[in-house]
Amino acid sequence: MKVHAIVADLDTARQAVAAGATVVQLRVKGPTDEVVLRGRGFRALPVTFVVNDDVDAALQLAADGVHLGQADEGAEAARAAGLLLGRSVTTLEEALAAEADYLGAGPVWATPSKADAAPALGLEGLQAVCASVTTPVVAIGGIDASNAGACILAGAVGVAVIRAATDPGVRRAVDAAVGGR
């Protein structure tokens, strides 16, 4: 889970994998049929494949997992189907209460993709989450090659990126930080 690329199409997913992504997460806001249509071809990528917010689409696409927000239903169905389960958390309290295989914690920094989210955690908040849970934490929110390493040094196992999904510098920064731990 070093680099978790959040993408909306297969072409960008391929570019993200070429740039070093270890996970691709299909994020399409729409009905299950649309998510499935846009997710065709993702399964063939040589990385972990996760679908955002839609357990039915994840199952239809033979995804490895599903990532659910705090208000999203489907955790029980995901578990029953044997899917990898990620949960979004924005506070230490949510992280402590979450039952998941990994946590997407953030936003670490303010970002347009999380404009309606809770206030940014910052590195201190991320570090507090990482130190308080045994579940692997993936940092999200405002992350790029310039700050990805700081998230790893704060305790995250990886970073999730949207705008920087195709930047190979993110993977280099993560690898350097992992080597520096």
mmCIF file with all atom_site columns, C-alpha atoms in Angstrom, residues 11-149:
data_model
loop_
_atom_site.group_PDB
_atom_site.id
_atom_site.type_symbol
_atom_site.label_atom_id
_atom_site.label_alt_id
_atom_site.label_comp_id
_atom_site.label_asym_id
_atom_site.label_entity_id
_atom_site.label_seq_id
_atom_site.pdbx_PDB_ins_code
_atom_site.Cartn_x
_atom_site.Cartn_y
_atom_site.Cartn_z
_atom_site.occupancy
_atom_site.B_iso_or_equiv
_atom_site.pdbx_formal_charge
_atom_site.auth_seq_id
_atom_site.auth_comp_id
_atom_site.auth_asym_id
_atom_site.auth_atom_id
_atom_site.pdbx_PDB_model_num
ATOM 1   C CA . ASP A 1 11  ? -5.925  5.267   -18.727 1.00 0.00 ? 11  ASP A CA 1
ATOM 2   C CA . THR A 1 12  ? -5.028  7.231   -15.609 1.00 0.00 ? 12  THR A CA 1
ATOM 3   C CA . ALA A 1 13  ? -4.848  3.967   -13.647 1.00 0.00 ? 13  ALA A CA 1
ATOM 4   C CA . ARG A 1 14  ? -2.326  2.585   -16.146 1.00 0.00 ? 14  ARG A CA 1
ATOM 5   C CA . GLN A 1 15  ? -0.249  5.774   -15.885 1.00 0.00 ? 15  GLN A CA 1
ATOM 6   C CA . ALA A 1 16  ? -0.380  5.572   -12.089 1.00 0.00 ? 16  ALA A CA 1
ATOM 7   C CA . VAL A 1 17  ? 0.835   1.968   -12.113 1.00 0.00 ? 17  VAL A CA 1
ATOM 8   C CA . ALA A 1 18  ? 3.664   2.949   -14.471 1.00 0.00 ? 18  ALA A CA 1
ATOM 9   C CA . ALA A 1 19  ? 4.562   5.719   -11.992 1.00 0.00 ? 19  ALA A CA 1
ATOM 10  C CA . GLY A 1 20  ? 4.792   3.233   -9.111  1.00 0.00 ? 20  GLY A CA 1
ATOM 11  C CA . ALA A 1 21  ? 1.301   2.916   -7.637  1.00 0.00 ? 21  ALA A CA 1
ATOM 12  C CA . THR A 1 22  ? 0.830   -0.283  -5.654  1.00 0.00 ? 22  THR A CA 1
ATOM 13  C CA . VAL A 1 23  ? -2.951  0.155   -5.308  1.00 0.00 ? 23  VAL A CA 1
ATOM 14  C CA . VAL A 1 24  ? -5.466  1.695   -7.700  1.00 0.00 ? 24  VAL A CA 1
ATOM 15  C CA . GLN A 1 25  ? -8.799  2.828   -6.352  1.00 0.00 ? 25  GLN A CA 1
ATOM 16  C CA . LEU A 1 26  ? -11.587 3.451   -8.833  1.00 0.00 ? 26  LEU A CA 1
ATOM 17  C CA . ARG A 1 27  ? -13.497 6.504   -7.652  1.00 0.00 ? 27  ARG A CA 1
ATOM 18  C CA . VAL A 1 28  ? -16.620 7.155   -9.680  1.00 0.00 ? 28  VAL A CA 1
ATOM 19  C CA . LYS A 1 29  ? -19.579 8.946   -8.151  1.00 0.00 ? 29  LYS A CA 1
ATOM 20  C CA . GLY A 1 30  ? -22.576 7.343   -9.788  1.00 0.00 ? 30  GLY A CA 1
ATOM 21  C CA . PRO A 1 31  ? -24.799 4.278   -9.894  1.00 0.00 ? 31  PRO A CA 1
ATOM 22  C CA . THR A 1 32  ? -23.285 0.801   -9.716  1.00 0.00 ? 32  THR A CA 1
ATOM 23  C CA . ASP A 1 33  ? -23.792 0.215   -13.452 1.00 0.00 ? 33  ASP A CA 1
ATOM 24  C CA . GLU A 1 34  ? -21.680 3.270   -14.257 1.00 0.00 ? 34  GLU A CA 1
ATOM 25  C CA . VAL A 1 35  ? -18.958 2.267   -11.804 1.00 0.00 ? 35  VAL A CA 1
ATOM 26  C CA . VAL A 1 36  ? -18.830 -1.209  -13.349 1.00 0.00 ? 36  VAL A CA 1
ATOM 27  C CA . LEU A 1 37  ? -18.706 0.200   -16.878 1.00 0.00 ? 37  LEU A CA 1
ATOM 28  C CA . ARG A 1 38  ? -15.849 2.561   -15.983 1.00 0.00 ? 38  ARG A CA 1
ATOM 29  C CA . GLY A 1 39  ? -14.061 -0.184  -14.033 1.00 0.00 ? 39  GLY A CA 1
ATOM 30  C CA . ARG A 1 40  ? -13.669 -2.627  -16.903 1.00 0.00 ? 40  ARG A CA 1
ATOM 31  C CA . GLY A 1 41  ? -10.012 -3.483  -17.395 1.00 0.00 ? 41  GLY A CA 1
ATOM 32  C CA . PHE A 1 42  ? -8.863  -2.528  -13.904 1.00 0.00 ? 42  PHE A CA 1
ATOM 33  C CA . ARG A 1 43  ? -8.688  -6.167  -12.778 1.00 0.00 ? 43  ARG A CA 1
ATOM 34  C CA . ALA A 1 44  ? -5.935  -6.818  -15.336 1.00 0.00 ? 44  ALA A CA 1
ATOM 35  C CA . LEU A 1 45  ? -3.622  -4.266  -13.714 1.00 0.00 ? 45  LEU A CA 1
ATOM 36  C CA . PRO A 1 46  ? -0.760  -5.859  -11.725 1.00 0.00 ? 46  PRO A CA 1
ATOM 37  C CA . VAL A 1 47  ? -1.666  -4.097  -8.459  1.00 0.00 ? 47  VAL A CA 1
ATOM 38  C CA . THR A 1 48  ? -4.280  -4.260  -5.726  1.00 0.00 ? 48  THR A CA 1
ATOM 39  C CA . PHE A 1 49  ? -7.600  -3.004  -7.107  1.00 0.00 ? 49  PHE A CA 1
ATOM 40  C CA . VAL A 1 50  ? -10.090 -1.238  -4.817  1.00 0.00 ? 50  VAL A CA 1
ATOM 41  C CA . VAL A 1 51  ? -13.477 0.286   -5.631  1.00 0.00 ? 51  VAL A CA 1
ATOM 42  C CA . ASN A 1 52  ? -14.662 3.402   -3.840  1.00 0.00 ? 52  ASN A CA 1
ATOM 43  C CA . ASP A 1 53  ? -17.982 3.333   -1.937  1.00 0.00 ? 53  ASP A CA 1
ATOM 44  C CA . ASP A 1 54  ? -19.692 0.508   -3.868  1.00 0.00 ? 54  ASP A CA 1
ATOM 45  C CA . VAL A 1 55  ? -19.513 -3.094  -2.643  1.00 0.00 ? 55  VAL A CA 1
ATOM 46  C CA . ASP A 1 56  ? -21.736 -4.385  -5.460  1.00 0.00 ? 56  ASP A CA 1
ATOM 47  C CA . ALA A 1 57  ? -19.486 -2.826  -8.098  1.00 0.00 ? 57  ALA A CA 1
ATOM 48  C CA . ALA A 1 58  ? -16.401 -4.215  -6.343  1.00 0.00 ? 58  ALA A CA 1
ATOM 49  C CA . LEU A 1 59  ? -17.895 -7.694  -6.486  1.00 0.00 ? 59  LEU A CA 1
ATOM 50  C CA . GLN A 1 60  ? -18.957 -7.384  -10.129 1.00 0.00 ? 60  GLN A CA 1
ATOM 51  C CA . LEU A 1 61  ? -15.486 -6.150  -11.089 1.00 0.00 ? 61  LEU A CA 1
ATOM 52  C CA . ALA A 1 62  ? -13.721 -8.901  -9.088  1.00 0.00 ? 62  ALA A CA 1
ATOM 53  C CA . ALA A 1 63  ? -11.889 -6.176  -7.147  1.00 0.00 ? 63  ALA A CA 1
ATOM 54  C CA . ASP A 1 64  ? -9.592  -7.011  -4.277  1.00 0.00 ? 64  ASP A CA 1
ATOM 55  C CA . GLY A 1 65  ? -11.351 -4.579  -2.005  1.00 0.00 ? 65  GLY A CA 1
ATOM 56  C CA . VAL A 1 66  ? -13.663 -1.685  -1.329  1.00 0.00 ? 66  VAL A CA 1
ATOM 57  C CA . HIS A 1 67  ? -13.041 1.608   0.412   1.00 0.00 ? 67  HIS A CA 1
ATOM 58  C CA . LEU A 1 68  ? -15.947 2.993   2.427   1.00 0.00 ? 68  LEU A CA 1
ATOM 59  C CA . GLY A 1 69  ? -16.473 6.341   4.085   1.00 0.00 ? 69  GLY A CA 1
ATOM 60  C CA . GLN A 1 70  ? -17.837 6.732   7.587   1.00 0.00 ? 70  GLN A CA 1
ATOM 61  C CA . ALA A 1 71  ? -21.433 7.008   6.355   1.00 0.00 ? 71  ALA A CA 1
ATOM 62  C CA . ASP A 1 72  ? -21.211 4.291   3.709   1.00 0.00 ? 72  ASP A CA 1
ATOM 63  C CA . GLU A 1 73  ? -23.002 1.014   4.208   1.00 0.00 ? 73  GLU A CA 1
ATOM 64  C CA . GLY A 1 74  ? -21.655 -2.325  3.094   1.00 0.00 ? 74  GLY A CA 1
ATOM 65  C CA . ALA A 1 75  ? -18.884 -3.223  5.527   1.00 0.00 ? 75  ALA A CA 1
ATOM 66  C CA . GLU A 1 76  ? -20.645 -6.445  6.539   1.00 0.00 ? 76  GLU A CA 1
ATOM 67  C CA . ALA A 1 77  ? -21.217 -7.435  2.914   1.00 0.00 ? 77  ALA A CA 1
ATOM 68  C CA . ALA A 1 78  ? -17.602 -6.665  2.068   1.00 0.00 ? 78  ALA A CA 1
ATOM 69  C CA . ARG A 1 79  ? -16.375 -8.808  4.938   1.00 0.00 ? 79  ARG A CA 1
ATOM 70  C CA . ALA A 1 80  ? -18.746 -11.658 4.004   1.00 0.00 ? 80  ALA A CA 1
ATOM 71  C CA . ALA A 1 81  ? -17.416 -11.569 0.436   1.00 0.00 ? 81  ALA A CA 1
ATOM 72  C CA . GLY A 1 82  ? -13.811 -11.603 1.600   1.00 0.00 ? 82  GLY A CA 1
ATOM 73  C CA . LEU A 1 83  ? -13.004 -8.139  0.241   1.00 0.00 ? 83  LEU A CA 1
ATOM 74  C CA . LEU A 1 84  ? -10.182 -6.027  1.595   1.00 0.00 ? 84  LEU A CA 1
ATOM 75  C CA . LEU A 1 85  ? -11.946 -3.289  3.562   1.00 0.00 ? 85  LEU A CA 1
ATOM 76  C CA . GLY A 1 86  ? -10.662 0.256   3.822   1.00 0.00 ? 86  GLY A CA 1
ATOM 77  C CA . ARG A 1 87  ? -12.381 2.957   5.868   1.00 0.00 ? 87  ARG A CA 1
ATOM 78  C CA . SER A 1 88  ? -11.973 6.719   5.768   1.00 0.00 ? 88  SER A CA 1
ATOM 79  C CA . VAL A 1 89  ? -11.217 8.409   9.068   1.00 0.00 ? 89  VAL A CA 1
ATOM 80  C CA . THR A 1 90  ? -10.869 12.116  9.782   1.00 0.00 ? 90  THR A CA 1
ATOM 81  C CA . THR A 1 91  ? -10.244 12.047  13.527  1.00 0.00 ? 91  THR A CA 1
ATOM 82  C CA . LEU A 1 92  ? -8.417  9.954   16.084  1.00 0.00 ? 92  LEU A CA 1
ATOM 83  C CA . GLU A 1 93  ? -11.765 8.919   17.557  1.00 0.00 ? 93  GLU A CA 1
ATOM 84  C CA . GLU A 1 94  ? -12.975 7.566   14.198  1.00 0.00 ? 94  GLU A CA 1
ATOM 85  C CA . ALA A 1 95  ? -9.680  5.721   13.750  1.00 0.00 ? 95  ALA A CA 1
ATOM 86  C CA . LEU A 1 96  ? -9.971  4.069   17.146  1.00 0.00 ? 96  LEU A CA 1
ATOM 87  C CA . ALA A 1 97  ? -13.531 2.935   16.414  1.00 0.00 ? 97  ALA A CA 1
ATOM 88  C CA . ALA A 1 98  ? -12.993 1.776   12.825  1.00 0.00 ? 98  ALA A CA 1
ATOM 89  C CA . GLU A 1 99  ? -12.980 -1.898  11.950  1.00 0.00 ? 99  GLU A CA 1
ATOM 90  C CA . ALA A 1 100 ? -11.063 -2.250  8.719   1.00 0.00 ? 100 ALA A CA 1
ATOM 91  C CA . ASP A 1 101 ? -8.058  -3.788  7.019   1.00 0.00 ? 101 ASP A CA 1
ATOM 92  C CA . TYR A 1 102 ? -6.612  -0.324  6.452   1.00 0.00 ? 102 TYR A CA 1
ATOM 93  C CA . LEU A 1 103 ? -7.552  3.269   7.274   1.00 0.00 ? 103 LEU A CA 1
ATOM 94  C CA . GLY A 1 104 ? -7.458  6.211   4.894   1.00 0.00 ? 104 GLY A CA 1
ATOM 95  C CA . ALA A 1 105 ? -6.635  9.026   7.328   1.00 0.00 ? 105 ALA A CA 1
ATOM 96  C CA . GLY A 1 106 ? -7.038  12.636  6.392   1.00 0.00 ? 106 GLY A CA 1
ATOM 97  C CA . PRO A 1 107 ? -7.104  15.071  4.990   1.00 0.00 ? 107 PRO A CA 1
ATOM 98  C CA . VAL A 1 108 ? -3.572  15.570  6.223   1.00 0.00 ? 108 VAL A CA 1
ATOM 99  C CA . TRP A 1 109 ? -3.467  18.936  4.444   1.00 0.00 ? 109 TRP A CA 1
ATOM 100 C CA . ALA A 1 110 ? -6.289  20.995  2.957   1.00 0.00 ? 110 ALA A CA 1
ATOM 101 C CA . THR A 1 111 ? -7.145  19.850  -0.561  1.00 0.00 ? 111 THR A CA 1
ATOM 102 C CA . PRO A 1 112 ? -9.904  20.497  -3.108  1.00 0.00 ? 112 PRO A CA 1
ATOM 103 C CA . SER A 1 113 ? -10.914 16.811  -3.144  1.00 0.00 ? 113 SER A CA 1
ATOM 104 C CA . LYS A 1 114 ? -11.678 16.937  0.578   1.00 0.00 ? 114 LYS A CA 1
ATOM 105 C CA . ALA A 1 115 ? -13.143 20.458  0.742   1.00 0.00 ? 115 ALA A CA 1
ATOM 106 C CA . ASP A 1 116 ? -16.196 19.230  2.666   1.00 0.00 ? 116 ASP A CA 1
ATOM 107 C CA . ALA A 1 117 ? -14.162 17.103  5.089   1.00 0.00 ? 117 ALA A CA 1
ATOM 108 C CA . ALA A 1 118 ? -13.169 17.776  8.656   1.00 0.00 ? 118 ALA A CA 1
ATOM 109 C CA . PRO A 1 119 ? -10.277 20.136  9.326   1.00 0.00 ? 119 PRO A CA 1
ATOM 110 C CA . ALA A 1 120 ? -6.871  18.917  8.182   1.00 0.00 ? 120 ALA A CA 1
ATOM 111 C CA . LEU A 1 121 ? -5.121  16.539  10.582  1.00 0.00 ? 121 LEU A CA 1
ATOM 112 C CA . GLY A 1 122 ? -1.656  17.856  9.871   1.00 0.00 ? 122 GLY A CA 1
ATOM 113 C CA . LEU A 1 123 ? 1.376   15.684  10.454  1.00 0.00 ? 123 LEU A CA 1
ATOM 114 C CA . GLU A 1 124 ? 0.871   15.703  14.226  1.00 0.00 ? 124 GLU A CA 1
ATOM 115 C CA . GLY A 1 125 ? -2.694  14.425  13.867  1.00 0.00 ? 125 GLY A CA 1
ATOM 116 C CA . LEU A 1 126 ? -1.590  11.783  11.379  1.00 0.00 ? 126 LEU A CA 1
ATOM 117 C CA . GLN A 1 127 ? 1.170   10.691  13.743  1.00 0.00 ? 127 GLN A CA 1
ATOM 118 C CA . ALA A 1 128 ? -1.339  10.436  16.612  1.00 0.00 ? 128 ALA A CA 1
ATOM 119 C CA . VAL A 1 129 ? -3.624  8.228   14.515  1.00 0.00 ? 129 VAL A CA 1
ATOM 120 C CA . CYS A 1 130 ? -0.745  5.998   13.385  1.00 0.00 ? 130 CYS A CA 1
ATOM 121 C CA . ALA A 1 131 ? 0.581   5.614   16.928  1.00 0.00 ? 131 ALA A CA 1
ATOM 122 C CA . SER A 1 132 ? -2.840  4.779   18.365  1.00 0.00 ? 132 SER A CA 1
ATOM 123 C CA . VAL A 1 133 ? -4.057  1.996   16.063  1.00 0.00 ? 133 VAL A CA 1
ATOM 124 C CA . THR A 1 134 ? -2.694  -1.325  14.905  1.00 0.00 ? 134 THR A CA 1
ATOM 125 C CA . THR A 1 135 ? -4.521  -1.073  11.587  1.00 0.00 ? 135 THR A CA 1
ATOM 126 C CA . PRO A 1 136 ? -2.291  0.112   8.721   1.00 0.00 ? 136 PRO A CA 1
ATOM 127 C CA . VAL A 1 137 ? -2.823  3.805   7.942   1.00 0.00 ? 137 VAL A CA 1
ATOM 128 C CA . VAL A 1 138 ? -2.705  5.356   4.490   1.00 0.00 ? 138 VAL A CA 1
ATOM 129 C CA . ALA A 1 139 ? -2.409  9.152   4.573   1.00 0.00 ? 139 ALA A CA 1
ATOM 130 C CA . ILE A 1 140 ? -4.640  11.152  2.205   1.00 0.00 ? 140 ILE A CA 1
ATOM 131 C CA . GLY A 1 141 ? -5.265  14.786  1.459   1.00 0.00 ? 141 GLY A CA 1
ATOM 132 C CA . GLY A 1 142 ? -2.943  17.304  -0.166  1.00 0.00 ? 142 GLY A CA 1
ATOM 133 C CA . ILE A 1 143 ? -0.183  14.747  -0.653  1.00 0.00 ? 143 ILE A CA 1
ATOM 134 C CA . ASP A 1 144 ? 2.389   14.995  -3.427  1.00 0.00 ? 144 ASP A CA 1
ATOM 135 C CA . ALA A 1 145 ? 6.068   14.176  -3.952  1.00 0.00 ? 145 ALA A CA 1
ATOM 136 C CA . SER A 1 146 ? 7.144   17.079  -1.717  1.00 0.00 ? 146 SER A CA 1
ATOM 137 C CA . ASN A 1 147 ? 5.393   15.797  1.411   1.00 0.00 ? 147 ASN A CA 1
ATOM 138 C CA . ALA A 1 148 ? 4.719   12.070  0.890   1.00 0.00 ? 148 ALA A CA 1
ATOM 139 C CA . GLY A 1 149 ? 7.872   11.080  2.759   1.00 0.00 ? 149 GLY A CA 1
#
